[in-house]
Short mmCIF file of C-alpha atoms in Angstrom, two decimals:
data_model
loop_
_atom_site.label_atom_id
_atom_site.label_comp_id
_atom_site.label_asym_id
_atom_site.label_seq_id
_atom_site.Cartn_x
_atom_site.Cartn_y
_atom_site.Cartn_z
CA MET A 456 93.49 116.83 106.80
CA CYS A 457 89.85 116.75 105.70
CA ALA A 458 88.39 120.22 105.27
CA ALA A 459 85.43 119.25 107.43
CA PHE A 460 87.76 118.74 110.38
CA ALA A 461 89.89 121.81 109.83
CA ALA A 462 90.06 124.17 112.79
CA PRO A 463 87.67 127.09 112.37
CA PRO A 464 89.33 130.38 111.42
CA PRO A 465 89.82 133.06 114.08
CA PRO A 466 86.74 135.23 114.59
CA GLN A 467 86.48 138.26 112.37
CA PRO A 468 84.82 141.55 113.26
CA PRO A 469 81.29 141.70 111.85
CA SER A 470 81.19 143.16 108.39
CA ARG A 471 78.68 145.74 107.22
CA ARG A 472 76.92 145.51 103.92
CA GLY A 473 78.97 147.20 101.24
CA GLU A 474 82.32 147.04 103.03
CA GLY A 475 83.66 144.63 100.45
CA THR A 476 83.14 141.17 99.14
CA GLY A 477 86.34 139.89 100.74
CA ARG A 478 84.49 139.39 104.03
CA VAL A 479 82.03 136.89 102.58
CA ARG A 480 82.87 133.55 104.19
CA VAL A 481 79.83 131.40 103.63
CA TYR A 482 80.56 130.20 100.12
CA GLY A 483 81.05 126.85 98.39
CA GLY A 484 77.83 124.92 98.78
CA ILE A 485 75.83 128.07 99.53
CA PHE A 486 76.55 130.00 96.37
CA LEU A 487 73.64 128.39 94.53
CA PHE A 488 71.25 129.70 97.13
CA LEU A 489 72.64 133.21 96.94
CA LEU A 490 72.40 133.08 93.17
CA ARG A 491 68.69 132.43 93.44
CA ARG A 492 68.27 135.91 94.83
CA ALA A 493 69.16 137.45 91.49
CA ARG A 494 66.48 139.19 89.52
CA HIS A 495 65.94 137.83 86.04
CA ARG A 496 65.41 141.20 84.39
CA HIS A 497 69.19 141.87 84.33
CA ARG A 498 71.35 140.28 81.65
CA SER A 499 74.79 141.81 82.16
CA HIS A 500 77.37 140.07 84.35
CA HIS A 501 78.49 143.44 85.69
CA ALA A 502 77.21 144.62 89.04
CA GLN A 503 73.86 146.34 88.63
CA PRO A 504 71.03 147.37 90.93
CA GLY A 505 69.17 144.22 91.94
CA TYR A 506 72.27 142.06 92.53
CA SER A 507 73.93 142.09 95.92
CA ARG A 508 77.72 142.24 96.01
CA GLU A 509 77.72 138.74 97.55
CA THR A 510 75.64 137.38 94.68
CA MET A 511 77.94 138.84 92.05
CA LEU A 512 81.04 137.52 93.84
CA LEU A 513 79.66 134.00 94.02
CA PHE A 514 78.43 134.27 90.44
CA HIS A 515 82.00 134.82 89.27
CA ILE A 516 83.30 132.08 91.60
CA SER A 517 80.89 129.59 90.03
CA LEU A 518 81.81 130.21 86.40
CA PRO A 519 84.99 128.06 86.27
CA PHE A 520 83.07 125.05 87.59
CA LEU A 521 80.18 125.19 85.13
CA PRO A 522 80.22 122.65 82.27
CA ASN A 523 80.03 124.37 78.88
CA PRO A 524 79.83 127.95 80.18
CA PRO A 525 77.34 130.04 78.20
CA SER A 526 78.80 132.14 75.43
CA VAL A 527 76.82 135.13 76.59
CA VAL A 528 77.79 135.39 80.23
CA GLY A 529 74.63 136.37 82.05
CA LEU A 530 73.33 135.57 85.47
CA ASP A 531 70.07 134.20 84.10
CA ALA A 532 72.00 131.76 81.90
CA VAL A 533 74.08 130.59 84.83
CA LEU A 534 71.00 130.12 86.99
CA SER A 535 69.26 128.14 84.29
CA LEU A 536 72.28 125.91 83.71
CA MET A 537 72.81 125.28 87.42
CA PHE A 538 69.16 124.38 87.92
CA GLN A 539 69.45 121.91 85.03
CA GLU A 540 72.56 120.31 86.47
CA ARG A 541 70.95 120.09 89.91
CA GLN A 542 67.80 118.49 88.52
CA LYS A 543 69.86 115.85 86.68
CA ARG A 544 71.23 114.71 90.04
CA ASN A 545 67.96 115.17 91.90
CA PRO A 546 64.78 115.10 89.75
CA SER A 547 62.68 116.27 92.70
CA PHE A 548 64.75 119.44 93.09
CA LEU A 549 62.73 122.66 92.89
CA PRO A 550 64.59 125.86 91.90
CA VAL A 551 62.94 127.94 94.60
CA PRO A 552 61.51 125.77 97.42
CA THR A 553 58.32 127.22 98.82
CA ALA A 554 59.40 126.61 102.42
CA LEU A 555 62.75 128.32 101.89
CA ALA A 556 61.01 131.33 100.36
CA GLN A 557 59.09 131.77 103.60
CA VAL A 558 62.26 132.07 105.66
CA ASP A 559 64.50 135.10 105.93
CA ARG A 560 67.37 133.57 104.01
CA GLU A 561 69.72 136.39 104.83
CA LYS A 562 69.33 135.41 108.47
CA ILE A 563 70.10 131.76 107.65
CA TYR A 564 73.35 132.75 105.94
CA GLN A 565 74.24 135.04 108.83
CA TRP A 566 73.67 132.30 111.44
CA ILE A 567 75.74 129.80 109.48
CA ASN A 568 78.52 132.35 109.29
CA GLU A 569 78.24 132.95 113.04
CA LEU A 570 78.80 129.25 113.82
CA SER A 571 82.51 129.74 113.18
CA SER A 572 82.83 132.26 116.00
CA PRO A 573 82.64 130.99 119.60
CA GLU A 574 81.16 134.32 120.68
CA THR A 575 78.12 134.06 118.39
CA ARG A 576 77.82 130.28 118.05
CA GLU A 577 75.35 129.53 120.82
CA ASN A 578 72.60 131.78 119.48
CA ALA A 579 73.28 130.60 115.91
CA LEU A 580 72.91 126.97 117.01
CA LEU A 581 69.58 127.74 118.65
CA GLU A 582 68.16 129.67 115.69
CA LEU A 583 69.31 127.19 113.04
CA SER A 584 67.98 124.22 115.00
CA LYS A 585 64.57 125.89 114.98
CA LYS A 586 64.70 126.38 111.20
CA ARG A 587 66.00 122.94 110.20
CA GLU A 588 62.53 121.67 109.26
CA SER A 589 61.58 124.71 107.20
CA VAL A 590 64.76 125.01 105.10
CA PRO A 591 64.96 121.93 102.82
CA ASP A 592 68.55 122.52 101.72
CA LEU A 593 69.98 123.51 105.07
CA ALA A 594 72.07 120.31 105.22
CA PRO A 595 74.16 121.05 102.08
CA MET A 596 74.54 124.63 103.25
CA LEU A 597 75.93 123.44 106.57
CA TRP A 598 78.16 120.76 105.08
CA HIS A 599 79.77 122.89 102.37
CA SER A 600 80.19 126.15 104.28
CA PHE A 601 83.65 126.80 105.66
CA GLY A 602 84.33 125.66 109.22
CA THR A 603 80.72 124.75 110.05
CA ILE A 604 81.07 120.99 110.59
CA ALA A 605 84.31 121.55 112.50
CA ALA A 606 82.45 123.97 114.76
CA LEU A 607 79.65 121.45 115.38
CA LEU A 608 82.18 118.74 116.23
CA GLN A 609 83.94 121.15 118.55
CA GLU A 610 80.65 121.62 120.42
CA ILE A 611 80.42 117.83 120.85
CA VAL A 612 84.02 117.31 121.96
CA ASN A 613 83.78 120.17 124.45
CA ILE A 614 81.16 118.17 126.38
CA TYR A 615 83.30 115.03 126.80
CA PRO A 616 84.91 116.19 130.08
CA SER A 617 81.43 116.60 131.59
CA ILE A 618 80.52 112.97 130.91
CA ASN A 619 82.85 111.31 133.38
CA PRO A 620 82.39 112.26 136.12
CA PRO A 621 78.80 113.14 135.17
CA THR A 622 78.63 116.90 135.70
CA LEU A 623 76.64 117.88 132.59
CA THR A 624 74.34 120.84 133.24
CA ALA A 625 71.01 121.57 131.58
CA HIS A 626 72.53 124.53 129.74
CA GLN A 627 75.39 122.45 128.38
CA SER A 628 72.99 119.70 127.34
CA ASN A 629 70.68 122.10 125.50
CA ARG A 630 73.57 123.68 123.64
CA VAL A 631 75.16 120.44 122.44
CA CYS A 632 71.74 119.03 121.55
CA ASN A 633 71.19 122.00 119.24
CA ALA A 634 74.45 121.05 117.51
CA LEU A 635 73.30 117.42 117.33
CA ALA A 636 70.02 118.53 115.78
CA LEU A 637 71.94 120.17 112.94
CA LEU A 638 74.02 117.01 112.48
CA GLN A 639 70.77 115.05 112.29
CA CYS A 640 69.70 117.38 109.51
CA VAL A 641 72.94 116.57 107.65
CA ALA A 642 72.56 112.82 108.32
CA SER A 643 69.05 112.68 106.90
CA HIS A 644 69.69 114.65 103.70
CA PRO A 645 70.40 112.52 100.59
CA GLU A 646 73.08 114.89 99.31
CA THR A 647 75.16 114.88 102.49
CA ARG A 648 74.49 111.46 104.02
CA SER A 649 77.29 109.59 102.25
CA ALA A 650 79.87 112.23 103.12
CA PHE A 651 78.58 112.25 106.70
CA LEU A 652 79.24 108.51 106.95
CA ALA A 653 82.57 108.68 105.12
CA ALA A 654 83.77 111.18 107.72
CA HIS A 655 82.73 108.73 110.50
CA ILE A 656 80.94 111.54 112.29
CA PRO A 657 78.46 109.19 114.09
CA LEU A 658 81.41 107.87 116.12
CA PHE A 659 81.65 111.25 117.87
CA LEU A 660 78.20 110.56 119.34
CA TYR A 661 78.93 107.13 120.80
CA PRO A 662 80.46 108.45 124.07
CA PHE A 663 77.06 110.03 124.77
CA LEU A 664 75.34 106.66 124.25
CA HIS A 665 77.74 105.09 126.76
CA THR A 666 76.46 107.32 129.57
CA VAL A 667 74.24 105.80 132.26
CA SER A 668 73.23 108.81 134.35
CA LYS A 669 69.45 109.14 134.54
CA THR A 670 69.38 112.90 135.07
CA ARG A 671 67.39 114.94 132.58
CA PRO A 672 70.43 116.55 130.86
CA PHE A 673 71.97 113.14 130.15
CA GLU A 674 68.68 111.60 129.08
CA TYR A 675 68.11 114.47 126.65
CA LEU A 676 71.66 114.06 125.35
CA ARG A 677 71.22 110.30 124.75
CA LEU A 678 67.85 110.77 123.11
CA THR A 679 69.11 113.44 120.71
CA SER A 680 72.17 111.33 119.84
CA LEU A 681 69.91 108.36 119.12
CA GLY A 682 67.88 110.66 116.89
CA VAL A 683 70.90 111.21 114.64
CA ILE A 684 71.39 107.43 114.25
CA GLY A 685 67.65 106.99 113.80
CA ALA A 686 67.68 109.52 110.97
CA LEU A 687 70.36 107.45 109.25
CA VAL A 688 68.61 104.08 109.50
CA LYS A 689 65.24 105.56 108.55
CA THR A 690 66.51 105.88 104.98
CA ASP A 691 66.75 102.06 104.61
CA GLU A 692 70.02 102.41 102.70
CA GLN A 693 72.52 99.55 102.57
CA GLU A 694 75.39 101.99 102.96
CA VAL A 695 74.09 103.04 106.37
CA ILE A 696 73.66 99.48 107.66
CA ASN A 697 77.10 98.46 106.42
CA PHE A 698 78.65 101.38 108.28
CA LEU A 699 76.77 100.78 111.53
CA LEU A 700 77.70 97.09 111.58
CA THR A 701 81.37 98.10 111.71
CA THR A 702 80.69 100.05 114.90
CA GLU A 703 79.38 99.20 118.37
CA ILE A 704 75.89 100.56 117.77
CA ILE A 705 74.09 97.25 118.49
CA PRO A 706 75.45 96.74 122.06
CA LEU A 707 74.93 100.45 122.74
CA CYS A 708 71.30 100.23 121.66
CA LEU A 709 70.80 97.06 123.71
CA ARG A 710 72.11 98.79 126.81
CA ILE A 711 69.68 101.67 126.36
CA MET A 712 66.83 99.24 125.59
CA GLU A 713 67.46 97.63 128.94
CA SER A 714 67.82 100.65 131.20
CA GLY A 715 66.84 103.85 129.36
CA SER A 716 63.67 105.92 129.55
CA GLU A 717 60.64 104.79 127.55
CA LEU A 718 61.35 107.25 124.74
CA SER A 719 65.04 106.33 124.53
CA LYS A 720 64.12 102.65 124.59
CA THR A 721 61.70 103.23 121.73
CA VAL A 722 64.27 104.96 119.51
CA ALA A 723 66.99 102.40 120.34
CA THR A 724 64.61 99.52 119.55
CA PHE A 725 63.65 101.22 116.30
CA ILE A 726 67.34 101.37 115.31
CA LEU A 727 67.76 97.67 116.11
CA GLN A 728 64.60 96.90 114.15
CA LYS A 729 65.91 98.72 111.09
CA ILE A 730 69.20 96.83 111.30
CA LEU A 731 67.33 93.51 111.56
CA LEU A 732 65.09 94.34 108.61
CA ASP A 733 68.20 94.51 106.43
CA ASP A 734 69.36 91.07 105.28
CA THR A 735 72.96 91.87 106.13
CA GLY A 736 71.98 93.05 109.59
CA LEU A 737 69.88 89.96 110.29
CA ALA A 738 72.70 87.66 109.16
CA TYR A 739 75.17 89.58 111.32
CA ILE A 740 73.11 89.27 114.51
CA CYS A 741 72.30 85.59 113.90
CA GLN A 742 75.86 84.69 112.88
CA THR A 743 76.93 83.72 116.39
CA TYR A 744 75.06 82.45 119.43
CA GLU A 745 76.52 85.23 121.57
CA ARG A 746 75.07 87.99 119.39
CA PHE A 747 71.65 86.38 119.08
CA SER A 748 71.41 85.46 122.76
CA HIS A 749 72.27 89.02 123.81
CA VAL A 750 69.53 90.45 121.59
CA ALA A 751 67.00 87.79 122.66
CA MET A 752 67.80 88.31 126.35
CA ILE A 753 67.25 92.09 126.18
CA LEU A 754 64.04 91.70 124.16
CA GLY A 755 62.82 89.18 126.73
CA LYS A 756 63.50 91.58 129.61
CA MET A 757 61.64 94.32 127.74
CA VAL A 758 58.58 92.09 127.26
CA LEU A 759 58.56 91.31 130.98
CA GLN A 760 58.82 95.01 131.81
CA LEU A 761 56.10 95.89 129.30
CA SER A 762 53.75 93.42 130.93
CA LYS A 763 54.04 95.53 134.08
CA GLU A 764 54.23 98.98 132.45
CA PRO A 765 52.53 98.71 129.03
CA SER A 766 53.56 100.91 126.10
CA ALA A 767 51.91 100.16 122.77
CA ARG A 768 54.53 102.12 120.83
CA LEU A 769 57.49 100.31 122.36
CA LEU A 770 55.76 96.90 122.21
CA LYS A 771 55.21 97.37 118.49
CA HIS A 772 58.93 97.65 117.82
CA VAL A 773 59.74 94.71 120.10
CA VAL A 774 57.25 92.44 118.32
CA ARG A 775 58.63 93.51 114.93
CA CYS A 776 62.16 92.60 116.07
CA TYR A 777 61.00 89.15 117.17
CA LEU A 778 59.11 88.62 113.91
CA ARG A 779 62.18 89.51 111.86
CA LEU A 780 64.39 87.21 113.94
CA SER A 781 61.97 84.37 113.16
CA ASP A 782 62.88 84.72 109.47
CA ASN A 783 66.29 83.22 110.25
CA PRO A 784 66.17 79.39 110.58
CA ARG A 785 68.65 79.19 113.46
CA ALA A 786 67.02 82.04 115.34
CA ARG A 787 63.59 80.52 114.75
CA GLU A 788 64.67 77.28 116.40
CA ALA A 789 66.03 79.16 119.41
CA LEU A 790 62.91 81.35 119.72
CA ARG A 791 60.75 78.26 120.04
CA GLN A 792 62.45 77.74 123.37
CA CYS A 793 62.92 81.29 124.61
CA LEU A 794 59.99 83.37 123.31
CA PRO A 795 58.38 84.99 126.39
CA ASP A 796 55.05 83.49 127.45
CA GLN A 797 53.52 86.97 127.55
CA LEU A 798 53.66 87.03 123.74
CA LYS A 799 51.88 83.68 123.51
CA ASP A 800 48.93 84.38 125.82
CA THR A 801 46.55 87.32 126.19
CA THR A 802 48.81 89.50 128.35
CA PHE A 803 48.88 92.31 125.77
CA ALA A 804 45.37 91.85 124.37
CA GLN A 805 44.13 95.09 125.92
CA VAL A 806 47.22 97.07 124.89
CA LEU A 807 46.92 95.93 121.27
CA LYS A 808 43.14 96.26 121.12
CA ASP A 809 43.25 99.00 118.48
CA ASP A 810 46.61 98.13 116.89
CA THR A 811 45.79 95.77 114.04
CA THR A 812 49.30 95.91 112.59
CA THR A 813 51.04 94.70 115.75
CA LYS A 814 48.38 92.05 116.32
CA ARG A 815 49.00 90.76 112.80
CA TRP A 816 52.77 90.70 113.40
CA LEU A 817 52.31 88.82 116.65
CA ALA A 818 50.05 86.26 115.02
CA GLN A 819 52.57 85.79 112.22
CA LEU A 820 55.36 85.34 114.77
CA VAL A 821 53.48 82.58 116.57
CA LYS A 822 52.68 80.94 113.23
CA ASN A 823 56.33 81.06 112.12
CA LEU A 824 57.43 79.33 115.33
CA GLN A 825 54.79 76.62 114.97
CA GLU A 826 55.61 75.75 111.35
CA GLY A 827 57.91 72.74 110.94
CA GLN A 828 57.51 71.79 114.59
CA VAL A 829 56.79 68.12 115.28
CA THR A 830 54.72 67.14 118.32
CA ASP A 831 54.57 63.69 119.95
CA PRO A 832 51.25 62.19 121.13
CA ARG A 833 51.72 63.71 124.57
CA GLY A 834 51.82 67.24 123.07
CA ILE A 835 55.51 67.76 123.75
CA PRO A 836 57.35 69.60 120.91
CA LEU A 837 60.06 67.56 119.25
CA PRO A 838 62.90 68.89 117.08
CA PRO A 839 62.20 68.59 113.33
CA GLN A 840 63.68 65.56 111.62
#
C-alpha cells in the first residue's frame, strides 16, 4: 500500500521539548527545513548549544542519503551540500526563503504534526490553510510528512455520507474546504504535482463536483474543489492534461458551466479553456460529434444567459473557448452554423468596452469562421469546394 494512503498512526500524547527525540514524527521531507535552523558557528556533529535535539536527530537521519558525504562531518557541510543538491533540481531554490523566515516555523511543524490526530486536526487545518501562501515549501512538507496526506483524504471521505442526501452543514463544508486548500497547495507545487497525479488524488474530489445542491455549503465545496483542478491546469503541463482526459472532468465542468454560480462557472470554464488550449485536449474534444456538440451546446446556453446577465470575466473565457475551437477544421465548419448570434452582433459591445483582449479574440473568431467560406450571389453561405 502506498505510504500516502496508509492509515494515520494512533494519536500520541503531546511531547514536551527535551523529553526525547523519539517523539519527533514530522520527518522525511521536512528534515531539510529543520536543518536550516542550525547556526553556522558550530562545526561538531555532536549536540551543542544552538542545535535543537530535533535538528541533530534529522541531521543524523540525513547522512546515509547524502551523495559523497563530507569527510569532516559537520552540520555546515551537510547544509551546504543539501543546498547544492536542491539547487541542481530547482535553480530558483533559495536556501532561506524570505517569506518562510517571517513565519513561526516551529508552529508550522507543530500544525503538520497535529494533522495526524483527529482531536487536533481541525485547528491545524485552519491554521495551515491560512499560511499556505506565505510558506513556499509547505507542499513538500505536507506530502513527505508521515500520515498527512492520508489525514487530508480522510477529511474528504468523511464528507461523502453528507452528499447524498444533501445534509452538508456550513461547519462541515468549512472544515473539508480547509483540507482541500492544502491539497491545492500540493497540486500547484512543481515538486509534488507529479506525485499528486500519480496517486490519482483529484478523483477523490469528483463526488463533490457531482453535487447539484445550490446551498452555500455545497457551492463553497464545489468552488474549492474546482480550485484544486484549476491549480493543476494553470501550470500548462502536458502531464496534467493527459491525466484529466482519462477522467470525467470535462462533463463535470460542463454541468457546472450550465447550472453553477457565476464564480463556479468561471472556474469551470477556465478549466475547459486550458484543456482546449492544449493540442491533445482540442483533438480529444473534436474527435467525435457527441463531444463537440455537448461543449458547443453548453457554450451556446452560456452566451444566451450572459446576454441577459452580463459578466465580462465569464464572457472572456467563453469567447476564448470558441476561438480555440475554431482552430480545428471540423469544429470550424460546425461553428459556422451554430455560433450564437449574440457573438456576431453588438450585444456585448458595452460589456467589452474596456476589454481590448476579448474584443480582439472575438474579432479573430469571426474572421476564422469567414475564411474559406464561399457565398453565392444571393449572399447565402455555401460549403467550400
